[in-house]
Short mmCIF file of C-alpha atoms and ligand atoms in Angstrom, two decimals:
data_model
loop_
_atom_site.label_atom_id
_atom_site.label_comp_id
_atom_site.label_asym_id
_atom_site.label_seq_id
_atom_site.Cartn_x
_atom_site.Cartn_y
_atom_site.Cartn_z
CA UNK A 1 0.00 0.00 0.00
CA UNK A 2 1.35 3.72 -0.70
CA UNK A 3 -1.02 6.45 1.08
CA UNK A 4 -2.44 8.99 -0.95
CA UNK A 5 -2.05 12.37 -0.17
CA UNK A 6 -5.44 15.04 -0.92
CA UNK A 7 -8.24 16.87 0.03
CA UNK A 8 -11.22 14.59 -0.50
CA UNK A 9 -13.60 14.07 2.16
CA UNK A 10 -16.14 12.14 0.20
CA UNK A 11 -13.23 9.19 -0.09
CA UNK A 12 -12.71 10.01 3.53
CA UNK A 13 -15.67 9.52 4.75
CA UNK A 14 -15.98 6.20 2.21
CA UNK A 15 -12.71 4.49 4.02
CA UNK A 16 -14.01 5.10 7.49
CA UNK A 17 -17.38 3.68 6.45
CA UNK A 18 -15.71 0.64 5.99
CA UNK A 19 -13.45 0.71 9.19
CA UNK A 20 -10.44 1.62 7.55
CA UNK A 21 -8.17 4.20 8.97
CA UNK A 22 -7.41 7.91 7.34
CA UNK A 23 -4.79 10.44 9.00
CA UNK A 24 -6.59 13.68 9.62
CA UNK A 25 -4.84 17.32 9.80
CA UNK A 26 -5.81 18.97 13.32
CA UNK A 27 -4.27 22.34 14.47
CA UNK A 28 -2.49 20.54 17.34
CA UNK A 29 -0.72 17.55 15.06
CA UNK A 30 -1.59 14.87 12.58
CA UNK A 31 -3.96 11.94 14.08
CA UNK A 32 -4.45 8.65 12.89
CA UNK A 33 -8.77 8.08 12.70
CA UNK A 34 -10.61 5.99 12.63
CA UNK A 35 -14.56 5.08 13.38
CA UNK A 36 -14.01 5.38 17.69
CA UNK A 37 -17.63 3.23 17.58
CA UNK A 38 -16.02 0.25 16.02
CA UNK A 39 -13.95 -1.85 17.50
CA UNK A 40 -12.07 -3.42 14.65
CA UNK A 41 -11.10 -0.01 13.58
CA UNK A 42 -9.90 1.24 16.85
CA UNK A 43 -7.68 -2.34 16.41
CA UNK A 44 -6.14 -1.39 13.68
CA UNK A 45 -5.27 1.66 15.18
CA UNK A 46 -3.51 0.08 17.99
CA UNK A 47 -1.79 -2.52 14.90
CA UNK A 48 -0.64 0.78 12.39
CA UNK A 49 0.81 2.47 15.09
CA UNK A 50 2.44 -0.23 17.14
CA UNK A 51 1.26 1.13 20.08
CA UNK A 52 0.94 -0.92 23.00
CA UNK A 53 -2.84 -1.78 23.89
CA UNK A 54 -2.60 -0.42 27.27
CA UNK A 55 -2.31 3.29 26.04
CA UNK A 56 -5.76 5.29 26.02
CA UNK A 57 -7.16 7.05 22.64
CA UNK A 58 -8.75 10.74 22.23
CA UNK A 59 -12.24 11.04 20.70
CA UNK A 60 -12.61 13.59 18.39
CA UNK A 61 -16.03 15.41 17.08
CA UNK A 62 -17.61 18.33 16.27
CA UNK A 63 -20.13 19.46 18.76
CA UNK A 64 -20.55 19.34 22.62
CA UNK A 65 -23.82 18.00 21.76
CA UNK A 66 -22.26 14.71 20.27
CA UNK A 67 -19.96 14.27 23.30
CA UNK A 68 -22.67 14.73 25.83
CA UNK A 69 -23.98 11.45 24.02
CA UNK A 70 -20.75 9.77 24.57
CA UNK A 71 -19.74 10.91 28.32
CA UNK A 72 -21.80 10.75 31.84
CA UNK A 73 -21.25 14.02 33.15
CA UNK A 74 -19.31 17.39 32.31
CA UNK A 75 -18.25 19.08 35.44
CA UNK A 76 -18.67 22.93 35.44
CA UNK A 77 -15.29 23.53 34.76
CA UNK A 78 -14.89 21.62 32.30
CA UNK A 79 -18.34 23.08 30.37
CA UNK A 80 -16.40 26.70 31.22
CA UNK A 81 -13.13 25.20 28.97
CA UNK A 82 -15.19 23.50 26.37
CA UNK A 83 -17.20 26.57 25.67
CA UNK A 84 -14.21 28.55 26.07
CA UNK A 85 -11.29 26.99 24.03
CA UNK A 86 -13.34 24.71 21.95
CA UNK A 87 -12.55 24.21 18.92
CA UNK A 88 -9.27 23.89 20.24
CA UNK A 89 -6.03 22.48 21.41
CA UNK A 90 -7.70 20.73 24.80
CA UNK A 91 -8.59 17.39 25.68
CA UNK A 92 -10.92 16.35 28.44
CA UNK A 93 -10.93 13.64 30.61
CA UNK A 94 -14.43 12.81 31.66
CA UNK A 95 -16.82 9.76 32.44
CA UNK A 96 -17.81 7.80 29.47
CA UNK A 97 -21.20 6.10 28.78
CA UNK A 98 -20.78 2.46 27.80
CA UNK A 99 -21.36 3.05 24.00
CA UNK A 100 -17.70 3.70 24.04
CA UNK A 101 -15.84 0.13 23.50
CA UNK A 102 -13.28 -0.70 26.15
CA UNK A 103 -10.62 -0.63 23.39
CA UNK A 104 -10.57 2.78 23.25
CA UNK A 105 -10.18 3.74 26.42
CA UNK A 106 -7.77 0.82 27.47
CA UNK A 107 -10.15 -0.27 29.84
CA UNK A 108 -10.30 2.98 32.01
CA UNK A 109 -13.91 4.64 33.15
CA UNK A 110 -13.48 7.57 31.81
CA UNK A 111 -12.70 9.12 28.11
CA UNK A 112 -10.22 11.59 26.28
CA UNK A 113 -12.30 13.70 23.76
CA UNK A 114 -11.85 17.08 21.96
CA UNK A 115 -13.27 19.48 19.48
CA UNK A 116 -10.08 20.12 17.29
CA UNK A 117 -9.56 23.63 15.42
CA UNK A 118 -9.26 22.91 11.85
CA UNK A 119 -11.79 23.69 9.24
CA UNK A 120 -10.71 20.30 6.62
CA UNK A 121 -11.45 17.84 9.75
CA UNK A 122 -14.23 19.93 11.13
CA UNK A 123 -16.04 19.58 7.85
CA UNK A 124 -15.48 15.82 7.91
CA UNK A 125 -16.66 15.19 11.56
CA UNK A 126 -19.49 16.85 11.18
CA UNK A 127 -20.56 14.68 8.06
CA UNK A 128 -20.08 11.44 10.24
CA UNK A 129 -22.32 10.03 12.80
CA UNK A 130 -19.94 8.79 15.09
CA UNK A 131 -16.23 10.31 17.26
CA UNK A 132 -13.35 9.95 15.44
CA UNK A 133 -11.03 7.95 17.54
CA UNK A 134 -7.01 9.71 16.63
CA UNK A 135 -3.65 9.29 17.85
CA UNK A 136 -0.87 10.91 17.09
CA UNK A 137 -0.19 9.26 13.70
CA UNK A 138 3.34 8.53 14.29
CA UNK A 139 4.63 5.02 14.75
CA UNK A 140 5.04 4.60 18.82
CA UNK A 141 7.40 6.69 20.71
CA UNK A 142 8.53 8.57 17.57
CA UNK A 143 8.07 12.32 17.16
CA UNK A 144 4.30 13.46 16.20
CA UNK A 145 4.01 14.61 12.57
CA UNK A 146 2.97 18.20 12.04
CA UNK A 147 2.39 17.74 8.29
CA UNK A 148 1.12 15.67 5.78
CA UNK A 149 4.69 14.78 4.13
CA UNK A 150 5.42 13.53 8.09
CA UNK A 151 2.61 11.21 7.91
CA UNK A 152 3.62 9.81 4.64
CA UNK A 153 7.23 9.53 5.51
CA UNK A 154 6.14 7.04 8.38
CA UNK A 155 3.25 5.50 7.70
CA UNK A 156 2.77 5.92 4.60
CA UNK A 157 2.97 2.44 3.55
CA UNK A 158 0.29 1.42 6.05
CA UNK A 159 -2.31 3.48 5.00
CA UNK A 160 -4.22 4.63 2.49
CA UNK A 161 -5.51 8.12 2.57
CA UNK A 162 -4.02 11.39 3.82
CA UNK A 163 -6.12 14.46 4.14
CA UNK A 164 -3.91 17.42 3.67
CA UNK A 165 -4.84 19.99 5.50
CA UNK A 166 -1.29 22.03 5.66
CA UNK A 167 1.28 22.41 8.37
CA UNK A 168 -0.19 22.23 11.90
CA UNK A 169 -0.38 25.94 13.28
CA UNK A 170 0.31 24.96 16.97
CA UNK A 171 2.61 21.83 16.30
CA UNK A 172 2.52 20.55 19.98
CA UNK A 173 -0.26 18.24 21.09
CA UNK A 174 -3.12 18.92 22.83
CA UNK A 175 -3.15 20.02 26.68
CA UNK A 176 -5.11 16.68 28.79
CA UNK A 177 -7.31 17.91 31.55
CA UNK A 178 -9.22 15.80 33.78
CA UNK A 179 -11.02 15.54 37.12
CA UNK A 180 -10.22 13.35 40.11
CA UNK A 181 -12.37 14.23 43.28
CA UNK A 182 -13.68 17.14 41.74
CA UNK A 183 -10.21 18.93 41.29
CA UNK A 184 -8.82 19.39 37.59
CA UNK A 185 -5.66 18.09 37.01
CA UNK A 186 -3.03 18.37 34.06
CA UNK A 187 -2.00 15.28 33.07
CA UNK A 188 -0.15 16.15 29.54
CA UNK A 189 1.23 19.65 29.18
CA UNK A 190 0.56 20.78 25.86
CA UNK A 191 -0.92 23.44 23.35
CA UNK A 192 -3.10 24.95 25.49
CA UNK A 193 -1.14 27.31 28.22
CA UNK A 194 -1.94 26.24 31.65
CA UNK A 195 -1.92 30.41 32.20
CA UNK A 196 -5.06 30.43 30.45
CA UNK A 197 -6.92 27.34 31.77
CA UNK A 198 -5.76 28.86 35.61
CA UNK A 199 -7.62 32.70 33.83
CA UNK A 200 -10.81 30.69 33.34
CA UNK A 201 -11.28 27.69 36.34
CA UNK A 202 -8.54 28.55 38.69
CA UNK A 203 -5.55 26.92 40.00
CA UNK A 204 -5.18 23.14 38.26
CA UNK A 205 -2.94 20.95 39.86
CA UNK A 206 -0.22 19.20 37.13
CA UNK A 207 0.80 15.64 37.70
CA UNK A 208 4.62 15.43 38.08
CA UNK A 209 6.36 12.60 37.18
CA UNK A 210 6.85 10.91 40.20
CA UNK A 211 3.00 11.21 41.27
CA UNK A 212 3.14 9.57 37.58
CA UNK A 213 1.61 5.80 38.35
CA UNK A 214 4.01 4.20 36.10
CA UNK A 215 1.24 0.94 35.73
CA UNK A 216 -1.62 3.71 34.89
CA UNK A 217 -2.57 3.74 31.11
CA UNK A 218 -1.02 6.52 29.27
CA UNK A 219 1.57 7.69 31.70
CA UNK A 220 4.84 6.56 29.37
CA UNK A 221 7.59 8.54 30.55
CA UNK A 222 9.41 7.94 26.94
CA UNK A 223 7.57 9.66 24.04
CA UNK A 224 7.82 12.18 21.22
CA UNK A 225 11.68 10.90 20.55
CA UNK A 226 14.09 11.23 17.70
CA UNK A 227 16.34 8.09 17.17
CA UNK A 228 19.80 9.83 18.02
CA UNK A 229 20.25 10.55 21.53
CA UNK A 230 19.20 14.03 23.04
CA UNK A 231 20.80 15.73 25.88
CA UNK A 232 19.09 18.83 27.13
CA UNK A 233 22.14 21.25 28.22
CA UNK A 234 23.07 25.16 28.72
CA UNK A 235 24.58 26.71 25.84
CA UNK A 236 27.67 27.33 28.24
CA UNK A 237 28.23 24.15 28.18
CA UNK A 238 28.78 23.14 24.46
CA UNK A 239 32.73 22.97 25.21
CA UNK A 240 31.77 19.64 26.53
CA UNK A 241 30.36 18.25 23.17
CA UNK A 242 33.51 19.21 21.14
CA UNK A 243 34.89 15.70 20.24
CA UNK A 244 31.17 15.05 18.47
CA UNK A 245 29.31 16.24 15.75
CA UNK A 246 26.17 18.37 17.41
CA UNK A 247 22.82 19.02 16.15
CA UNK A 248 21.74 22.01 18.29
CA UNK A 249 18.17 23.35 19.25
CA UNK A 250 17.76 26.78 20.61
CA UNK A 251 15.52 29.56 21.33
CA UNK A 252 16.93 32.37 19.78
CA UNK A 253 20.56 32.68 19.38
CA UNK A 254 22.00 31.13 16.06
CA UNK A 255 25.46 28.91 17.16
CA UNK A 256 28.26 28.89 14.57
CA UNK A 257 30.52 25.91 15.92
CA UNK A 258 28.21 22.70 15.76
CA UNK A 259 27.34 20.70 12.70
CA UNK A 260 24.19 22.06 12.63
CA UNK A 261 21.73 24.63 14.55
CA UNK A 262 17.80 24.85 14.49
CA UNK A 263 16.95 28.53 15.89
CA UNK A 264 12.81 27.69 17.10
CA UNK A 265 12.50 31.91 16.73
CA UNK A 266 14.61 34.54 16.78
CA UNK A 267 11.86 36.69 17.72
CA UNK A 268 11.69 35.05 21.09
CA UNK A 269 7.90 33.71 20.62
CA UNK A 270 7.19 30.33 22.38
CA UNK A 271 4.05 30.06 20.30
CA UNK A 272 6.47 30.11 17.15
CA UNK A 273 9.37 27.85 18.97
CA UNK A 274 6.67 25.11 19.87
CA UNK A 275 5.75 25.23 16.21
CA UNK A 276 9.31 24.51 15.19
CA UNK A 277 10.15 21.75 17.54
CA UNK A 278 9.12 18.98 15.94
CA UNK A 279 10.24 19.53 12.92
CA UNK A 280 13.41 20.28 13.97
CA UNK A 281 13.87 17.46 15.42
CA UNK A 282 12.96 15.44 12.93
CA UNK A 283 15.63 17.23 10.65
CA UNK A 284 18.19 16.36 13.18
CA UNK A 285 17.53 12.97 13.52
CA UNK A 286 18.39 12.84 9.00
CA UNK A 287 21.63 15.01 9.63
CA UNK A 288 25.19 13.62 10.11
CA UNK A 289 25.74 13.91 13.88
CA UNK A 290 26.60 12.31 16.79
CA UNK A 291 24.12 13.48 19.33
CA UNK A 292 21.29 16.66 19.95
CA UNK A 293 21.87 18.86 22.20
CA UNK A 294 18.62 21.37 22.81
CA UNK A 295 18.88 24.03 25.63
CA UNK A 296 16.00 24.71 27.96
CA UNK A 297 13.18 27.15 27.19
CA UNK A 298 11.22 29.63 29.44
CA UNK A 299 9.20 27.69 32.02
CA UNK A 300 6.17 29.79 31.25
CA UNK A 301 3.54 29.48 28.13
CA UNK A 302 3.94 26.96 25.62
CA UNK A 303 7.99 26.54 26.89
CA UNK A 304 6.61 23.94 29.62
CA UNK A 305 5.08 21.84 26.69
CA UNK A 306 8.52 22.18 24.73
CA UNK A 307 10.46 21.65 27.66
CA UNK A 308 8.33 18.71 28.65
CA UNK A 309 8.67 16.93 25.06
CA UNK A 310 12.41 17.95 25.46
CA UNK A 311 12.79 15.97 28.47
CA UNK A 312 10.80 12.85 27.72
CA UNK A 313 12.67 12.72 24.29
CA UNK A 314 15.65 12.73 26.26
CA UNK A 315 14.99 9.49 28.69
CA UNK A 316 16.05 6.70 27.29
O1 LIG B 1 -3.30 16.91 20.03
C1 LIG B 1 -3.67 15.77 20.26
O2 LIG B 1 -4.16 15.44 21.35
C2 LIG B 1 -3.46 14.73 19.16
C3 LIG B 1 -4.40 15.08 18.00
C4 LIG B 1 -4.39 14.05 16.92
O3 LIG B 1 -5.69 15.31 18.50
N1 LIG B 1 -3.68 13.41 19.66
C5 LIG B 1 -2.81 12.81 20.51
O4 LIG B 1 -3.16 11.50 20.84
O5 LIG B 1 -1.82 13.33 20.93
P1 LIG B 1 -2.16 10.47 21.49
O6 LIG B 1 -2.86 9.16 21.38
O7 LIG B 1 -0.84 10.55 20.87
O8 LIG B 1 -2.12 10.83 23.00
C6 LIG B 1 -3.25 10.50 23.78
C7 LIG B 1 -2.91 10.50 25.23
C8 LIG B 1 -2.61 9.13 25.80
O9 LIG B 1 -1.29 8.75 25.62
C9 LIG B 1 -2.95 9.34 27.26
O10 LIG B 1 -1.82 9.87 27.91
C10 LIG B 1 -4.03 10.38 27.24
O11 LIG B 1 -4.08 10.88 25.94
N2 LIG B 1 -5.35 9.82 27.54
C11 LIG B 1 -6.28 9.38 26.69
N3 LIG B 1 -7.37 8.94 27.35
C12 LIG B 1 -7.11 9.11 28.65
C13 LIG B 1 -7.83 8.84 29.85
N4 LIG B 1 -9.04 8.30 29.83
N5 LIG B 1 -7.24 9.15 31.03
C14 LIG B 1 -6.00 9.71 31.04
N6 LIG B 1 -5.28 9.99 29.96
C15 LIG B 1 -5.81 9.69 28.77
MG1 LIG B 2 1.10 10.49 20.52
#
């Protein structure tokens, strides 16, 4: 199989019919969809990507109305962030109703769904009758694709049909939110500040690695990483690198004296830097070098996502 790469919703909505898989554009990153009602496409979900069974899917659809169909109860904070940042780069965590198979949710009680923000996929959900169950559509552990070449280059010998919808305009996944006693918590950093959830519900508490329950679905440490190593370092520090060939990441400041050097934005705009990263990355891991060496961003904004994806593509 090669994967087509086009516009056409019609064929889209065709191939899911039929419980085959399409990759979708979405403003965060690319997913991988299929019908999130069927459990033999949700499978083959799990199969394309080589992603271990025990790691939880996202819904995606077009209307709160469709996911109050899907999930028990929405919390009042969580109705404040759908109406607020929906469409948009959030997922919620919240009860689910048993139409939703056990497959997609690795067996948990509760759901991941979102309303994402890009007119292509918008257009398609709302022409389909059920969620759109949608990883990342990278192979597992490798770096999410924030364009429709990225797809292709990966997976695009187990697939069929890409819908282009252009590069991704955030480029980091979506921020997870969910409940637990009432309280929201952050359980994936992402494209949605946590400034701006804390403007609209208040404090949120983030779950830290080591509260992390390394046997709970979902919680992989390793993720989003290139396949040459990645150290995360000071740029004072480069001295210490100068017996290998370095592919650098920074924030602003272009470095002469490495083998190569990915500037995220010189105008100092995490919004733009998180938009870079992955790409960047990805060029890295095709250059001739040893190792990549990325310096730490802002801890404020999108920098906590970047930093995050930084760190958990540098455990190894
Ligand atoms: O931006 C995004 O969220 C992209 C686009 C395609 O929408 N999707 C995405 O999906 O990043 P994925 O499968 O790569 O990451 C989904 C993560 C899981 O690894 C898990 O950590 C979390 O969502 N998750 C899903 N359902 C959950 C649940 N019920 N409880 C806790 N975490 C959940
Ligand atoms: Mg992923």
């Amino acid at each position: 199989m090669s994967a087509r790469i086009g516009q056409d919703i019609k064929y889209c909505i065709e191939l899911l019919n039929k419980a085959d898989l399409v990759a979708i554009p979405t403003e965060t990153v690319y997913g991988l969809a299929g019908n999130g009602l069927d459990k033999k496409a949700v499978a083959k979900i799990f199969e394309t990507k080589n992603r271990p069974f025990f790691d939880p899917l996202i819904l995606h659809t077009d209307s709160l109305s469709k996911i109050q169909s899907f999930v028990k109860d929405i919390p009042e904070a969580a109705k404040i962030l759908a109406q607020k940042i929906w469409p948009g780069p959030l997922t919620l965590v919240l009860e689910k109703k048993d139409s939703i198979p056990d497959i997609v949710t690795s067996g948990l009680p509760t759901v991941g769904v979102r309303i994402p923000a890009h007119n292509t996929t918008l257009e398609l959900l709302s022409k389909l009758e059920y969620p759109l169950a949608a990883p990342s559509a990278n192979p597992f552990k490798y770096i999410s694709p924030t364009s429709a070449q990225h797809v292709y280059d990966q997976l695009g010998d187990k697939l069929s049909y890409i819908l282009d919808g252009g590069p991704c305009k955030i480029g980091v996944e979506s921020t997870i939110l969910g409940f637990e006693n009432g309280r929201p918590i952050v359980y994936r950093l992402g494209g949605l500040e946590i400034e701006k959830i804390e403007e609209l519900i208040g404090k949120v508490h983030l779950l830290t690695e080591n509260e992390h329950n390394p046997s709970a679905p979902g919680m992989l440490k390793l993720h989003y990483a290139p396949t040459k190593k990645l150290i995360i370092d000071s740029l004072a520090n480069l001295d210490k690198y100068v017996e290998m060939r370095v592919g650098l990441i920074t924030f602003t400041e272009f470095i002469h004296n490495v083998k190569a050097c990915k500037v995220l934005s010189t105008r100092k705009d995490l919004k733009e830097a998180a938009n870079s990263l992955f790409a960047a990355m990805r060029d890295l891991d095709k250059e001739d070098i040893d190792l990549i060496v990325a310096e730490r961003f802002p801890e404020e904004g999108l920098g906590r996502a970047i930093n995050d994806r930084l760190y958990r593509a540098s455990v190894k």
